[in-house]
Each structure stands twice: as C-alpha cells, then as structure tokens.
PDB file of C-alpha atoms in Angstrom:
ATOM      1  CA  MET D  17      14.429 -15.225   0.105  1.00 42.00           C
ATOM      2  CA  GLN D  18      15.663 -15.714   3.482  1.00 46.00           C
ATOM      3  CA  TYR D  19      18.971 -14.821   5.305  1.00 47.00           C
ATOM      4  CA  ASP D  20      20.806 -17.318   7.073  1.00 49.00           C
ATOM      5  CA  GLU D  21      19.662 -19.083  10.614  1.00 47.00           C
ATOM      6  CA  ASP D  22      20.229 -16.612  13.402  1.00 59.00           C
ATOM      7  CA  THR D  23      20.846 -13.512  11.344  1.00 76.00           C
ATOM      8  CA  GLY D  24      18.245 -11.303  13.453  1.00 73.00           C
ATOM      9  CA  GLY D  25      20.740 -10.535  15.939  1.00 83.00           C
ATOM     10  CA  LEU D  26      23.243  -9.239  13.377  1.00 88.00           C
ATOM     11  CA  VAL D  27      20.355  -7.440  11.921  1.00 90.00           C
ATOM     12  CA  ARG D  28      19.116  -5.743  14.809  1.00 91.00           C
ATOM     13  CA  ARG D  29      22.954  -4.665  15.825  1.00 93.00           C
ATOM     14  CA  VAL D  30      23.470  -3.185  12.159  1.00 94.00           C
ATOM     15  CA  THR D  31      19.717  -1.658  12.253  1.00 95.00           C
ATOM     16  CA  ALA D  32      20.515   0.536  15.831  1.00 96.00           C
ATOM     17  CA  ALA D  33      23.801   1.920  14.736  1.00 96.00           C
ATOM     18  CA  THR D  34      22.542   2.911  11.333  1.00 96.00           C
ATOM     19  CA  LEU D  35      19.792   4.642  13.079  1.00 97.00           C
ATOM     20  CA  LYS D  36      22.052   6.456  15.778  1.00 97.00           C
ATOM     21  CA  ALA D  37      24.255   7.597  12.604  1.00 95.00           C
ATOM     22  CA  VAL D  38      21.505   8.897  10.944  1.00 96.00           C
ATOM     23  CA  SER D  39      19.997  10.830  13.858  1.00 96.00           C
ATOM     24  CA  GLY D  40      23.091  12.474  14.356  1.00 95.00           C
ATOM     25  CA  ARG D  41      22.775  12.169  18.141  1.00 93.00           C
ATOM     26  CA  GLY D  42      24.663  10.780  20.701  1.00 91.00           C
ATOM     27  CA  ASP D  43      21.908  10.029  23.392  1.00 95.00           C
ATOM     28  CA  VAL D  44      19.813   7.685  21.477  1.00 97.00           C
ATOM     29  CA  SER D  45      18.887   4.208  22.602  1.00 97.00           C
ATOM     30  CA  VAL D  46      17.302   1.306  20.608  1.00 97.00           C
ATOM     31  CA  SER D  47      15.524  -1.407  21.508  1.00 96.00           C
ATOM     32  CA  TYR D  48      13.582  -4.674  20.037  1.00 96.00           C
ATOM     33  CA  ALA D  49      10.026  -5.730  21.159  1.00 94.00           C
ATOM     34  CA  ALA D  50       6.916  -6.965  20.142  1.00 90.00           C
ATOM     35  CA  GLY D  51       4.715  -4.529  18.306  1.00 90.00           C
ATOM     36  CA  GLU D  52       4.679  -1.270  16.330  1.00 92.00           C
ATOM     37  CA  ALA D  53       7.847   1.032  16.260  1.00 95.00           C
ATOM     38  CA  ASP D  54       7.735   3.682  18.836  1.00 96.00           C
ATOM     39  CA  LEU D  55       9.748   6.754  19.517  1.00 97.00           C
ATOM     40  CA  ARG D  56       9.633   8.648  22.848  1.00 95.00           C
ATOM     41  CA  GLY D  57      11.713  11.406  23.472  1.00 94.00           C
ATOM     42  CA  SER D  58      15.346   9.641  22.635  1.00 95.00           C
ATOM     43  CA  ARG D  59      14.266   6.048  23.296  1.00 97.00           C
ATOM     44  CA  VAL D  60      13.331   4.385  20.020  1.00 98.00           C
ATOM     45  CA  LYS D  61      11.756   0.859  19.832  1.00 97.00           C
ATOM     46  CA  LEU D  62      11.642  -1.014  16.847  1.00 97.00           C
ATOM     47  CA  PRO D  63       9.702  -4.382  16.092  1.00 94.00           C
ATOM     48  CA  SER D  64      11.858  -7.296  17.114  1.00 91.00           C
ATOM     49  CA  PRO D  65      12.854  -9.095  13.754  1.00 86.00           C
ATOM     50  CA  PRO D  66      12.618 -13.261  13.906  1.00 81.00           C
ATOM     51  CA  SER D  67      16.104 -15.300  13.904  1.00 78.00           C
ATOM     52  CA  ARG D  68      15.632 -15.836  10.373  1.00 81.00           C
ATOM     53  CA  VAL D  69      14.814 -12.567   8.685  1.00 81.00           C
ATOM     54  CA  SER D  70      13.444 -12.437   5.000  1.00 86.00           C
ATOM     55  CA  ARG D  71      14.479  -9.323   2.771  1.00 87.00           C
ATOM     56  CA  ALA D  72      10.817  -7.921   3.564  1.00 86.00           C
ATOM     57  CA  ASP D  73      11.742  -7.922   7.051  1.00 87.00           C
ATOM     58  CA  VAL D  74      14.861  -6.270   6.995  1.00 90.00           C
ATOM     59  CA  SER D  75      13.735  -3.513   4.462  1.00 91.00           C
ATOM     60  CA  ARG D  76      10.304  -2.899   6.651  1.00 92.00           C
ATOM     61  CA  LEU D  77      12.688  -2.317   9.582  1.00 95.00           C
ATOM     62  CA  ARG D  78      15.325  -0.278   7.918  1.00 96.00           C
ATOM     63  CA  GLY D  79      12.601   1.879   6.862  1.00 96.00           C
ATOM     64  CA  LEU D  80      10.759   2.226  10.438  1.00 97.00           C
ATOM     65  CA  ALA D  81      14.560   2.918  11.658  1.00 97.00           C
ATOM     66  CA  ASP D  82      14.949   5.522   9.137  1.00 98.00           C
ATOM     67  CA  ASN D  83      11.886   7.185   9.900  1.00 97.00           C
ATOM     68  CA  ALA D  84      12.604   7.376  13.564  1.00 98.00           C
ATOM     69  CA  ALA D  85      16.076   8.840  12.779  1.00 98.00           C
ATOM     70  CA  LEU D  86      15.000  11.292  10.530  1.00 98.00           C
ATOM     71  CA  THR D  87      12.575  12.571  13.462  1.00 98.00           C
ATOM     72  CA  LEU D  88      14.919  12.713  16.046  1.00 97.00           C
ATOM     73  CA  ARG D  89      17.212  14.982  13.547  1.00 97.00           C
ATOM     74  CA  TYR D  90      14.707  17.134  11.923  1.00 98.00           C
ATOM     75  CA  HIS D  91      11.779  17.314  14.197  1.00 97.00           C
ATOM     76  CA  ASP D  92      11.025  19.647  16.843  1.00 97.00           C
ATOM     77  CA  ALA D  93       8.518  18.022  19.077  1.00 95.00           C
ATOM     78  CA  GLY D  94       7.981  21.345  21.430  1.00 96.00           C
ATOM     79  CA  LEU D  95       7.462  23.472  18.211  1.00 96.00           C
ATOM     80  CA  HIS D  96       4.820  21.057  16.580  1.00 97.00           C
ATOM     81  CA  ASP D  97       2.934  20.995  19.780  1.00 95.00           C
ATOM     82  CA  LYS D  98       2.532  24.744  19.982  1.00 95.00           C
ATOM     83  CA  LEU D  99       2.179  25.396  16.328  1.00 94.00           C
ATOM     84  CA  GLY D 100      -0.421  22.914  15.593  1.00 93.00           C
ATOM     85  CA  PRO D 101      -4.449  22.309  16.403  1.00 93.00           C
ATOM     86  CA  SER D 102      -5.558  20.320  19.023  1.00 88.00           C
ATOM     87  CA  ALA D 103      -8.746  19.044  17.542  1.00 90.00           C
ATOM     88  CA  GLN D 104      -9.178  16.255  15.411  1.00 91.00           C
ATOM     89  CA  PRO D 105      -9.485  15.279  12.452  1.00 91.00           C
ATOM     90  CA  ALA D 106      -7.133  18.639  12.029  1.00 94.00           C
ATOM     91  CA  ARG D 107      -4.142  17.212  14.491  1.00 96.00           C
ATOM     92  CA  ALA D 108      -4.121  13.710  12.553  1.00 95.00           C
ATOM     93  CA  VAL D 109      -3.465  15.846   9.417  1.00 96.00           C
ATOM     94  CA  PHE D 110      -0.928  18.047  10.831  1.00 97.00           C
ATOM     95  CA  ASP D 111       1.128  15.180  12.195  1.00 97.00           C
ATOM     96  CA  ALA D 112       0.999  12.859   9.134  1.00 97.00           C
ATOM     97  CA  VAL D 113       2.357  15.666   7.057  1.00 97.00           C
ATOM     98  CA  GLU D 114       4.915  16.833   9.413  1.00 98.00           C
ATOM     99  CA  GLU D 115       6.183  13.184   9.413  1.00 98.00           C
ATOM    100  CA  VAL D 116       6.133  13.296   5.561  1.00 98.00           C
ATOM    101  CA  ARG D 117       8.531  16.612   5.578  1.00 98.00           C
ATOM    102  CA  VAL D 118      11.153  15.020   7.696  1.00 98.00           C
ATOM    103  CA  GLN D 119      11.081  11.993   5.511  1.00 98.00           C
ATOM    104  CA  ALA D 120      11.475  14.175   2.521  1.00 97.00           C
ATOM    105  CA  ILE D 121      14.701  15.726   3.795  1.00 97.00           C
ATOM    106  CA  GLY D 122      15.987  12.356   4.516  1.00 96.00           C
ATOM    107  CA  SER D 123      15.246  11.177   1.161  1.00 95.00           C
ATOM    108  CA  ARG D 124      16.683  14.409  -0.468  1.00 93.00           C
ATOM    109  CA  ARG D 125      19.910  13.766   1.041  1.00 93.00           C
ATOM    110  CA  MET D 126      20.271   9.984   1.605  1.00 93.00           C
ATOM    111  CA  THR D 127      19.779   7.642  -1.590  1.00 90.00           C
ATOM    112  CA  GLY D 128      19.810   4.770   0.983  1.00 90.00           C
ATOM    113  CA  VAL D 129      17.054   6.091   3.247  1.00 94.00           C
ATOM    114  CA  ALA D 130      15.095   7.092   0.183  1.00 94.00           C
ATOM    115  CA  ALA D 131      14.971   3.217  -0.843  1.00 93.00           C
ATOM    116  CA  ASN D 132      14.192   2.335   2.751  1.00 94.00           C
ATOM    117  CA  LEU D 133      11.462   4.594   3.108  1.00 96.00           C
ATOM    118  CA  ASP D 134      10.035   3.846  -0.286  1.00 95.00           C
ATOM    119  CA  ALA D 135      10.047   0.209   0.817  1.00 93.00           C
ATOM    120  CA  LEU D 136       8.164   0.680   3.788  1.00 95.00           C
ATOM    121  CA  LEU D 137       5.749   2.750   2.163  1.00 96.00           C
ATOM    122  CA  GLU D 138       5.012   0.473  -0.331  1.00 94.00           C
ATOM    123  CA  ASP D 139       4.387  -2.233   2.397  1.00 92.00           C
ATOM    124  CA  THR D 140       2.322   0.005   4.695  1.00 93.00           C
ATOM    125  CA  CYS D 141      -0.179   1.076   1.634  1.00 94.00           C
ATOM    126  CA  ARG D 142      -0.801  -2.706   1.057  1.00 92.00           C
ATOM    127  CA  LEU D 143      -1.107  -3.403   4.699  1.00 90.00           C
ATOM    128  CA  LYS D 144      -3.572  -0.847   5.097  1.00 91.00           C
ATOM    129  CA  GLY D 145      -5.575  -1.808   2.032  1.00 91.00           C
ATOM    130  CA  PHE D 146      -5.374   1.604   0.323  1.00 91.00           C
ATOM    131  CA  GLY D 147      -6.357  -0.174  -3.301  1.00 87.00           C
ATOM    132  CA  ARG D 148      -9.696  -1.460  -1.659  1.00 87.00           C
ATOM    133  CA  PRO D 149     -12.803   0.056  -2.720  1.00 82.00           C
ATOM    134  CA  GLU D 150     -13.724   1.354   1.251  1.00 82.00           C
ATOM    135  CA  ALA D 151     -10.457   3.243   0.725  1.00 75.00           C
ATOM    136  CA  GLY D 152     -12.193   6.015  -0.830  1.00 76.00           C
ATOM    137  CA  ASP D 153     -13.877   6.360   2.437  1.00 83.00           C
ATOM    138  CA  GLN D 154     -13.303   9.631   4.514  1.00 86.00           C
ATOM    139  CA  ALA D 155     -11.667   7.454   7.441  1.00 86.00           C
ATOM    140  CA  PHE D 156      -8.773   7.242   4.796  1.00 91.00           C
ATOM    141  CA  PHE D 157      -8.378  11.308   4.157  1.00 94.00           C
ATOM    142  CA  THR D 158      -5.329  11.741   6.214  1.00 95.00           C
ATOM    143  CA  GLU D 159      -3.256   9.119   4.627  1.00 95.00           C
ATOM    144  CA  ALA D 160      -4.540  10.864   1.439  1.00 95.00           C
ATOM    145  CA  VAL D 161      -3.557  14.216   2.389  1.00 97.00           C
ATOM    146  CA  SER D 162      -0.087  12.544   3.615  1.00 97.00           C
ATOM    147  CA  LEU D 163       0.746  10.976   0.084  1.00 97.00           C
ATOM    148  CA  LEU D 164      -0.289  13.761  -1.890  1.00 97.00           C
ATOM    149  CA  VAL D 165       2.006  15.828   0.025  1.00 97.00           C
ATOM    150  CA  ARG D 166       5.023  13.157  -0.269  1.00 97.00           C
ATOM    151  CA  GLU D 167       4.558  13.579  -3.931  1.00 96.00           C
ATOM    152  CA  ARG D 168       4.949  17.206  -4.138  1.00 95.00           C
ATOM    153  CA  LEU D 169       7.602  16.987  -1.841  1.00 96.00           C
ATOM    154  CA  THR D 170      10.040  14.281  -3.449  1.00 94.00           C
ATOM    155  CA  GLY D 171       8.593  14.174  -7.039  1.00 93.00           C
ATOM    156  CA  SER D 172       7.811  10.609  -6.463  1.00 93.00           C
ATOM    157  CA  ARG D 173       4.366   9.039  -7.653  1.00 93.00           C
ATOM    158  CA  SER D 174       2.789   6.944  -4.711  1.00 95.00           C
ATOM    159  CA  PRO D 175       2.682   3.162  -4.941  1.00 95.00           C
ATOM    160  CA  THR D 176      -0.187   2.088  -7.637  1.00 94.00           C
ATOM    161  CA  THR D 177      -1.299  -0.060  -4.364  1.00 93.00           C
ATOM    162  CA  ALA D 178      -3.036   3.548  -3.156  1.00 94.00           C
ATOM    163  CA  ASP D 179      -4.558   4.399  -6.786  1.00 93.00           C
ATOM    164  CA  VAL D 180      -8.154   3.781  -5.074  1.00 92.00           C
ATOM    165  CA  LEU D 181      -7.455   6.419  -2.405  1.00 93.00           C
ATOM    166  CA  LEU D 182      -5.991   8.858  -4.333  1.00 95.00           C
ATOM    167  CA  ASP D 183      -8.230   8.968  -7.196  1.00 93.00           C
ATOM    168  CA  ARG D 184     -11.050   9.460  -4.693  1.00 93.00           C
ATOM    169  CA  TRP D 185      -9.219  12.538  -2.886  1.00 95.00           C
ATOM    170  CA  ARG D 186      -6.596  13.744  -5.386  1.00 95.00           C
ATOM    171  CA  PRO D 187      -9.431  16.171  -7.148  1.00 95.00           C
ATOM    172  CA  VAL D 188     -10.778  17.483  -3.853  1.00 94.00           C
ATOM    173  CA  VAL D 189      -7.052  18.221  -2.361  1.00 96.00           C
ATOM    174  CA  GLN D 190      -5.554  19.885  -5.499  1.00 94.00           C
ATOM    175  CA  GLU D 191      -8.787  22.061  -6.117  1.00 94.00           C
ATOM    176  CA  ARG D 192      -8.852  23.477  -2.378  1.00 95.00           C
ATOM    177  CA  CYS D 193      -4.947  23.407  -2.003  1.00 95.00           C
ATOM    178  CA  SER D 194      -3.266  23.927  -4.983  1.00 94.00           C
ATOM    179  CA  GLU D 195      -1.383  26.938  -3.923  1.00 93.00           C
ATOM    180  CA  GLN D 196      -0.192  25.645  -0.893  1.00 94.00           C
ATOM    181  CA  LEU D 197       0.926  22.497  -2.440  1.00 94.00           C
ATOM    182  CA  THR D 198       2.623  24.311  -5.029  1.00 94.00           C
ATOM    183  CA  HIS D 199       5.132  26.057  -2.207  1.00 95.00           C
ATOM    184  CA  LEU D 200       5.221  23.687   0.250  1.00 95.00           C
ATOM    185  CA  GLY D 201       8.560  22.682  -0.975  1.00 95.00           C
ATOM    186  CA  GLU D 202      10.386  26.198  -0.297  1.00 96.00           C
ATOM    187  CA  ALA D 203       9.534  25.645   3.268  1.00 96.00           C
ATOM    188  CA  LEU D 204      10.840  21.998   3.698  1.00 97.00           C
ATOM    189  CA  ASP D 205      13.995  22.908   5.882  1.00 96.00           C
ATOM    190  CA  ASP D 206      12.028  25.504   8.082  1.00 97.00           C
ATOM    191  CA  GLN D 207       9.298  23.542  10.283  1.00 97.00           C
ATOM    192  CA  ARG D 208       7.835  26.712  11.656  1.00 97.00           C
ATOM    193  CA  ALA D 209       7.056  27.946   8.140  1.00 97.00           C
ATOM    194  CA  PHE D 210       5.923  24.709   6.862  1.00 97.00           C
ATOM    195  CA  ALA D 211       3.339  24.271   9.710  1.00 97.00           C
ATOM    196  CA  ALA D 212       2.032  27.414   8.453  1.00 95.00           C
ATOM    197  CA  MET D 213       1.460  26.400   5.248  1.00 96.00           C
ATOM    198  CA  VAL D 214       0.087  23.319   6.554  1.00 96.00           C
ATOM    199  CA  MET D 215      -2.434  25.372   8.696  1.00 95.00           C
ATOM    200  CA  GLN D 216      -3.364  27.228   5.414  1.00 94.00           C
ATOM    201  CA  MET D 217      -4.021  23.694   3.647  1.00 95.00           C
ATOM    202  CA  MET D 218      -6.281  22.649   6.612  1.00 93.00           C
ATOM    203  CA  ARG D 219      -8.053  26.295   6.733  1.00 94.00           C
ATOM    204  CA  SER D 220      -8.837  25.566   2.768  1.00 94.00           C
ATOM    205  CA  LEU D 221     -10.281  22.209   3.337  1.00 93.00           C
ATOM    206  CA  GLY D 222     -12.191  23.526   6.279  1.00 92.00           C
ATOM    207  CA  LEU D 223     -10.894  21.503   9.107  1.00 92.00           C
ATOM    208  CA  ILE D 224     -10.160  24.185  11.288  1.00 87.00           C
ATOM    209  CA  ASP D 225     -11.922  27.854  11.891  1.00 74.00           C
ATOM    210  CA  ASP D 226     -14.957  26.127  12.563  1.00 50.00           C
ATOM    211  CA  GLU D 227     -15.626  25.231   8.788  1.00 42.00           C
ATOM    212  CA  PRO D 228     -17.160  21.960   8.161  1.00 44.00           C
ATOM    213  CA  PHE D 229     -15.260  19.784   5.929  1.00 44.00           C
ATOM    214  CA  SER D 230     -17.306  18.246   2.947  1.00 45.00           C
ATOM    215  CA  PRO D 231     -15.678  16.673   0.035  1.00 44.00           C
ATOM    216  CA  ASP D 232     -18.323  17.372  -2.065  1.00 43.00           C
TER     217      ASP D 232
END
C-alpha cells in the first residue's frame, strides 16, 4: 500500500521532529540523502524517502530515526571508545551489543519506538539473508550475538527470518555466556557496567585476551 503523491516531504518533516523529540536534545540536526543512515556527533543523516512512500518505506525510516534518537539520548560515545576493545572481531561485537542496549531502553519505555524497531529488525534480517544456509557462517557471528542479547534484554523473540543464523550460534553463545546473558538486563541503564559484562562475554567466547575463538 502506498500513501498519496508527494507525501515524502511530510514524512521527512514528521520523522525529523519525532527524532529530535525522542533524542531529548536541542542540538540535533537531521538531513536526508541517498545511502545508509549515518550519525556523526549531533548530525543525523537518514535515507531520503521517495515522493510516494509505502508503509514499508515509512516503517523502515521510522526505525532508523528511532535508532539514531536513542543513540543520541542513551549512548556516551566517549565512554564507549574508552571501555571497548580495539581489535576485531571483538570491537564489532562490542559496538553491536551496545546498539542493542540503547534500543532495548527505548523499547521498554516507548511502545511506538518498540514497534518501529521491530519492523526495522524484521526488514534487516530479510535483507541480510539471515534465513539462508550461509547465514550459519562465522562471518555472521556478530549479528547472532546481537540478536541473542536483544532477546534477553527485551524478552522478544527474534524474527523467524533469522532462524538459520540463530540455530547455528545459539547453543555456542548460551553455553559459554549463560551467566552474562542472565544478568545483562540488570545493567541496562548503566553503560559502564553493561560494557564490563559484555567484555566478560567476549572473554568467555575467546574474542579477547589472546584466546582464539573456535565455535567448535
């Protein structure tokens, strides 16, 4: 289903206003351009919607906007850089799980935001092909960890389009990180404490401290 002609401008204005309100900040600027969403400091770039937008277009844009707004509100970039590892793949996991943390805070406090983020996740899992056989490869490990953490923090099941990915990695992560997964929610509102638990997870997975990670 599509909205009426030339509604893209209205969608842009409403989305920008909502993003600023959810962020709780007065210094946020929002622009639209081709390409992926991007956040740099207080400047947010979102994908430009077409003049005739579908419901799917609006849902994805709202999800991207809410993700940026929650990051601006609940994420301390300087603290994140200070507490996190520098080497890959540990850094990728650390970044992804922190994004899940701020999304979980917003989802718990704002039902509309939760719905937008759920729609964005469903779309992302489909576009990235998490249901294809190759989704079980180690290249998708970061995404698997972030989805499993999201399940624990929100109590919501991952989209069925991610079943192949999670069937491969769920037993590994749960076996090695059951204690951290159980208690992550207790540190949801404390970025420093949450980061410490995530670092423990990565030690359990062998991603840091020079212990090579082996899914077997």
